[in-house]
Amino acid sequence: TDLKKMRESKSADNIQFLPFLITCLNNLGWLYYGILKKDQTIFLVNIIGALLQILYIIVYLHYTKQKRLVISQTLAAGTVLTCGWFYFTTFLPEGDTQLSQLGLTCSVVTVSMYLSPLTDLVEIVRSGNVQCLSFPLTVATLFTSTSWVLYGLQLNDYYIVV
């Protein structure tokens, strides 16, 4: 819906950029986890997710008035991603240690990503105004999260369950 709003209004005003960026980093982390784990489902879902988030970032960059800020935040995220990749490929032994550390890191990022809207929830409770909540997005998130929990339980992979 944010992408549609930007295209219709030809503006990125009142749309936050960081959720797009953090979700992209999250998808790229889980993509790498899927590669290391040799899990095609994790790989496929997260390559699609990362490509969609990159599309959102490009559209946001096109419509925002704060191009310099968006570019600097994107470069900072790219630096974090590169440093993380360097750490996981250089300092950790291949195998279970590498996979478990990456899984833990991805789980922490995912939990942080899902907790971040709670700040908005406090404001919603105070004001009683639910206009900023997207019901379809909330339902989709519930179903997606439930699917990942069930998939993680099926694999006995608690990093995916989280």
PDB file of C-alpha atoms in Angstrom:
ATOM      1  CA  THR A   1       0.000   0.000   0.000  1.00  0.00           C
ATOM      2  CA  ASP A   2       2.910   2.371   0.648  1.00  0.00           C
ATOM      3  CA  LEU A   3       4.193   1.774  -2.868  1.00  0.00           C
ATOM      4  CA  LYS A   4       0.737   2.563  -4.262  1.00  0.00           C
ATOM      5  CA  LYS A   5       0.512   5.743  -2.135  1.00  0.00           C
ATOM      6  CA  MET A   6       3.900   6.929  -3.402  1.00  0.00           C
ATOM      7  CA  ARG A   7       3.034   6.305  -7.034  1.00  0.00           C
ATOM      8  CA  GLU A   8      -0.381   7.976  -6.782  1.00  0.00           C
ATOM      9  CA  SER A   9       0.798  11.029  -4.835  1.00  0.00           C
ATOM     10  CA  LYS A  10       4.223  11.141  -6.498  1.00  0.00           C
ATOM     11  CA  SER A  11       5.592  11.778  -3.021  1.00  0.00           C
ATOM     12  CA  ALA A  12       7.186   9.817  -0.182  1.00  0.00           C
ATOM     13  CA  ASP A  13       5.880  12.244   2.442  1.00  0.00           C
ATOM     14  CA  ASN A  14       4.420  10.544   5.545  1.00  0.00           C
ATOM     15  CA  ILE A  15       5.980   7.196   4.578  1.00  0.00           C
ATOM     16  CA  GLN A  16       8.859   5.919   6.677  1.00  0.00           C
ATOM     17  CA  PHE A  17      11.945   4.694   4.831  1.00  0.00           C
ATOM     18  CA  LEU A  18      13.684   2.629   7.510  1.00  0.00           C
ATOM     19  CA  PRO A  19      11.135  -0.222   7.523  1.00  0.00           C
ATOM     20  CA  PHE A  20      11.887  -0.834   3.825  1.00  0.00           C
ATOM     21  CA  LEU A  21      15.609  -0.837   4.505  1.00  0.00           C
ATOM     22  CA  ILE A  22      15.485  -3.028   7.622  1.00  0.00           C
ATOM     23  CA  THR A  23      13.172  -5.512   5.900  1.00  0.00           C
ATOM     24  CA  CYS A  24      15.581  -5.675   2.964  1.00  0.00           C
ATOM     25  CA  LEU A  25      18.505  -6.378   5.329  1.00  0.00           C
ATOM     26  CA  ASN A  26      16.379  -8.979   7.090  1.00  0.00           C
ATOM     27  CA  ASN A  27      15.558 -10.687   3.777  1.00  0.00           C
ATOM     28  CA  LEU A  28      19.215 -10.674   2.731  1.00  0.00           C
ATOM     29  CA  GLY A  29      20.282 -12.178   6.071  1.00  0.00           C
ATOM     30  CA  TRP A  30      17.708 -14.974   5.805  1.00  0.00           C
ATOM     31  CA  LEU A  31      18.664 -15.462   2.156  1.00  0.00           C
ATOM     32  CA  TYR A  32      22.246 -16.143   3.234  1.00  0.00           C
ATOM     33  CA  TYR A  33      20.921 -18.455   5.977  1.00  0.00           C
ATOM     34  CA  GLY A  34      18.945 -20.367   3.325  1.00  0.00           C
ATOM     35  CA  ILE A  35      22.067 -20.654   1.170  1.00  0.00           C
ATOM     36  CA  LEU A  36      24.173 -21.992   4.053  1.00  0.00           C
ATOM     37  CA  LYS A  37      21.403 -24.347   5.149  1.00  0.00           C
ATOM     38  CA  LYS A  38      20.770 -25.398   1.536  1.00  0.00           C
ATOM     39  CA  ASP A  39      17.059 -24.746   2.025  1.00  0.00           C
ATOM     40  CA  GLN A  40      15.356 -23.774  -1.230  1.00  0.00           C
ATOM     41  CA  THR A  41      12.193 -22.519   0.500  1.00  0.00           C
ATOM     42  CA  ILE A  42      14.076 -20.010   2.673  1.00  0.00           C
ATOM     43  CA  PHE A  43      16.212 -19.030  -0.321  1.00  0.00           C
ATOM     44  CA  LEU A  44      13.281 -18.492  -2.706  1.00  0.00           C
ATOM     45  CA  VAL A  45      11.043 -16.598  -0.279  1.00  0.00           C
ATOM     46  CA  ASN A  46      13.826 -14.257   0.759  1.00  0.00           C
ATOM     47  CA  ILE A  47      15.202 -13.585  -2.716  1.00  0.00           C
ATOM     48  CA  ILE A  48      11.697 -12.504  -3.738  1.00  0.00           C
ATOM     49  CA  GLY A  49      11.349 -10.458  -0.547  1.00  0.00           C
ATOM     50  CA  ALA A  50      14.735  -8.786  -1.039  1.00  0.00           C
ATOM     51  CA  LEU A  51      13.958  -7.919  -4.668  1.00  0.00           C
ATOM     52  CA  LEU A  52      10.608  -6.404  -3.677  1.00  0.00           C
ATOM     53  CA  GLN A  53      12.243  -4.374  -0.897  1.00  0.00           C
ATOM     54  CA  ILE A  54      14.899  -3.152  -3.338  1.00  0.00           C
ATOM     55  CA  LEU A  55      12.062  -2.071  -5.644  1.00  0.00           C
ATOM     56  CA  TYR A  56      10.436  -0.200  -2.738  1.00  0.00           C
ATOM     57  CA  ILE A  57      13.757   1.472  -1.925  1.00  0.00           C
ATOM     58  CA  ILE A  58      14.220   2.570  -5.549  1.00  0.00           C
ATOM     59  CA  VAL A  59      10.669   3.954  -5.750  1.00  0.00           C
ATOM     60  CA  TYR A  60      11.082   5.687  -2.381  1.00  0.00           C
ATOM     61  CA  LEU A  61      14.367   7.227  -3.538  1.00  0.00           C
ATOM     62  CA  HIS A  62      12.658   8.437  -6.696  1.00  0.00           C
ATOM     63  CA  TYR A  63       9.829  10.202  -4.821  1.00  0.00           C
ATOM     64  CA  THR A  64      11.546  11.445  -1.667  1.00  0.00           C
ATOM     65  CA  LYS A  65      12.758  14.979  -1.179  1.00  0.00           C
ATOM     66  CA  GLN A  66      15.431  13.696   1.239  1.00  0.00           C
ATOM     67  CA  LYS A  67      17.549  11.843  -1.308  1.00  0.00           C
ATOM     68  CA  ARG A  68      20.840  12.496   0.494  1.00  0.00           C
ATOM     69  CA  LEU A  69      19.505  11.046   3.779  1.00  0.00           C
ATOM     70  CA  VAL A  70      18.022   7.989   2.044  1.00  0.00           C
ATOM     71  CA  ILE A  71      21.244   7.336   0.141  1.00  0.00           C
ATOM     72  CA  SER A  72      23.369   7.704   3.294  1.00  0.00           C
ATOM     73  CA  GLN A  73      21.073   5.346   5.253  1.00  0.00           C
ATOM     74  CA  THR A  74      21.201   2.836   2.400  1.00  0.00           C
ATOM     75  CA  LEU A  75      24.993   3.047   2.230  1.00  0.00           C
ATOM     76  CA  ALA A  76      25.216   2.607   6.015  1.00  0.00           C
ATOM     77  CA  ALA A  77      22.984  -0.479   5.783  1.00  0.00           C
ATOM     78  CA  GLY A  78      25.141  -1.795   2.927  1.00  0.00           C
ATOM     79  CA  THR A  79      28.222  -1.290   5.090  1.00  0.00           C
ATOM     80  CA  VAL A  80      26.616  -3.179   7.996  1.00  0.00           C
ATOM     81  CA  LEU A  81      25.630  -5.969   5.615  1.00  0.00           C
ATOM     82  CA  THR A  82      29.141  -6.163   4.147  1.00  0.00           C
ATOM     83  CA  CYS A  83      30.763  -6.207   7.595  1.00  0.00           C
ATOM     84  CA  GLY A  84      28.347  -8.924   8.715  1.00  0.00           C
ATOM     85  CA  TRP A  85      29.063 -11.011   5.637  1.00  0.00           C
ATOM     86  CA  PHE A  86      32.818 -10.536   6.167  1.00  0.00           C
ATOM     87  CA  TYR A  87      32.488 -11.643   9.809  1.00  0.00           C
ATOM     88  CA  PHE A  88      30.418 -14.727   8.988  1.00  0.00           C
ATOM     89  CA  THR A  89      32.651 -15.827   6.106  1.00  0.00           C
ATOM     90  CA  THR A  90      36.061 -14.964   7.585  1.00  0.00           C
ATOM     91  CA  PHE A  91      35.966 -15.392  11.355  1.00  0.00           C
ATOM     92  CA  LEU A  92      33.541 -18.256  11.815  1.00  0.00           C
ATOM     93  CA  PRO A  93      34.269 -21.848  10.868  1.00  0.00           C
ATOM     94  CA  GLU A  94      31.987 -23.250   8.187  1.00  0.00           C
ATOM     95  CA  GLY A  95      29.226 -25.510   9.411  1.00  0.00           C
ATOM     96  CA  ASP A  96      27.053 -25.538  12.507  1.00  0.00           C
ATOM     97  CA  THR A  97      28.767 -22.616  14.284  1.00  0.00           C
ATOM     98  CA  GLN A  98      28.415 -20.337  11.286  1.00  0.00           C
ATOM     99  CA  LEU A  99      24.807 -21.395  10.704  1.00  0.00           C
ATOM    100  CA  SER A 100      23.764 -21.008  14.352  1.00  0.00           C
ATOM    101  CA  GLN A 101      25.385 -17.566  14.726  1.00  0.00           C
ATOM    102  CA  LEU A 102      23.756 -16.381  11.500  1.00  0.00           C
ATOM    103  CA  GLY A 103      20.412 -17.866  12.590  1.00  0.00           C
ATOM    104  CA  LEU A 104      20.644 -16.077  15.933  1.00  0.00           C
ATOM    105  CA  THR A 105      21.532 -12.783  14.247  1.00  0.00           C
ATOM    106  CA  CYS A 106      18.672 -13.103  11.758  1.00  0.00           C
ATOM    107  CA  SER A 107      16.248 -13.998  14.555  1.00  0.00           C
ATOM    108  CA  VAL A 108      17.245 -10.922  16.571  1.00  0.00           C
ATOM    109  CA  VAL A 109      16.811  -8.681  13.507  1.00  0.00           C
ATOM    110  CA  THR A 110      13.429 -10.266  12.748  1.00  0.00           C
ATOM    111  CA  VAL A 111      12.167  -9.838  16.313  1.00  0.00           C
ATOM    112  CA  SER A 112      13.370  -6.214  16.313  1.00  0.00           C
ATOM    113  CA  MET A 113      11.646  -5.623  13.005  1.00  0.00           C
ATOM    114  CA  TYR A 114       8.333  -6.974  14.300  1.00  0.00           C
ATOM    115  CA  LEU A 115       8.611  -5.093  17.606  1.00  0.00           C
ATOM    116  CA  SER A 116       9.343  -1.705  16.041  1.00  0.00           C
ATOM    117  CA  PRO A 117       5.673  -0.908  15.255  1.00  0.00           C
ATOM    118  CA  LEU A 118       4.879  -1.199  18.973  1.00  0.00           C
ATOM    119  CA  THR A 119       5.884   2.445  19.354  1.00  0.00           C
ATOM    120  CA  ASP A 120       3.026   3.272  16.959  1.00  0.00           C
ATOM    121  CA  LEU A 121       0.727   1.016  18.987  1.00  0.00           C
ATOM    122  CA  VAL A 122       1.272   3.136  22.106  1.00  0.00           C
ATOM    123  CA  GLU A 123       0.172   6.217  20.156  1.00  0.00           C
ATOM    124  CA  ILE A 124      -2.827   4.365  18.737  1.00  0.00           C
ATOM    125  CA  VAL A 125      -3.952   3.350  22.239  1.00  0.00           C
ATOM    126  CA  ARG A 126      -3.507   6.912  23.539  1.00  0.00           C
ATOM    127  CA  SER A 127      -5.317   8.588  20.661  1.00  0.00           C
ATOM    128  CA  GLY A 128      -7.832   5.882  19.804  1.00  0.00           C
ATOM    129  CA  ASN A 129      -7.077   6.568  16.124  1.00  0.00           C
ATOM    130  CA  VAL A 130      -6.433   3.382  14.162  1.00  0.00           C
ATOM    131  CA  GLN A 131      -6.087   4.999  10.730  1.00  0.00           C
ATOM    132  CA  CYS A 132      -2.362   4.290  10.518  1.00  0.00           C
ATOM    133  CA  LEU A 133      -2.999   0.551  11.006  1.00  0.00           C
ATOM    134  CA  SER A 134      -3.355  -1.478   7.851  1.00  0.00           C
ATOM    135  CA  PHE A 135      -5.795  -4.322   8.515  1.00  0.00           C
ATOM    136  CA  PRO A 136      -4.752  -6.336   5.405  1.00  0.00           C
ATOM    137  CA  LEU A 137      -1.068  -5.942   6.348  1.00  0.00           C
ATOM    138  CA  THR A 138      -1.787  -7.007   9.929  1.00  0.00           C
ATOM    139  CA  VAL A 139      -3.653 -10.123   8.777  1.00  0.00           C
ATOM    140  CA  ALA A 140      -0.975 -10.946   6.191  1.00  0.00           C
ATOM    141  CA  THR A 141       1.736 -10.586   8.840  1.00  0.00           C
ATOM    142  CA  LEU A 142      -0.157 -12.906  11.180  1.00  0.00           C
ATOM    143  CA  PHE A 143      -0.515 -15.586   8.497  1.00  0.00           C
ATOM    144  CA  THR A 144       3.071 -15.213   7.306  1.00  0.00           C
ATOM    145  CA  SER A 145       4.456 -15.422  10.835  1.00  0.00           C
ATOM    146  CA  THR A 146       2.314 -18.461  11.583  1.00  0.00           C
ATOM    147  CA  SER A 147       3.549 -20.143   8.392  1.00  0.00           C
ATOM    148  CA  TRP A 148       7.185 -19.553   9.359  1.00  0.00           C
ATOM    149  CA  VAL A 149       6.588 -20.894  12.876  1.00  0.00           C
ATOM    150  CA  LEU A 150       5.031 -24.058  11.458  1.00  0.00           C
ATOM    151  CA  TYR A 151       7.827 -24.447   8.883  1.00  0.00           C
ATOM    152  CA  GLY A 152      10.479 -23.956  11.572  1.00  0.00           C
ATOM    153  CA  LEU A 153       8.795 -26.550  13.788  1.00  0.00           C
ATOM    154  CA  GLN A 154       8.649 -28.971  10.864  1.00  0.00           C
ATOM    155  CA  LEU A 155      12.408 -28.535  10.328  1.00  0.00           C
ATOM    156  CA  ASN A 156      13.108 -28.432  14.058  1.00  0.00           C
ATOM    157  CA  ASP A 157      14.891 -25.110  13.419  1.00  0.00           C
ATOM    158  CA  TYR A 158      14.228 -22.752  16.309  1.00  0.00           C
ATOM    159  CA  TYR A 159      15.820 -19.787  14.558  1.00  0.00           C
ATOM    160  CA  ILE A 160      13.049 -19.956  11.945  1.00  0.00           C
ATOM    161  CA  VAL A 161      10.417 -20.521  14.641  1.00  0.00           C
ATOM    162  CA  VAL A 162      11.399 -17.240  16.301  1.00  0.00           C
TER     163      VAL A 162
END
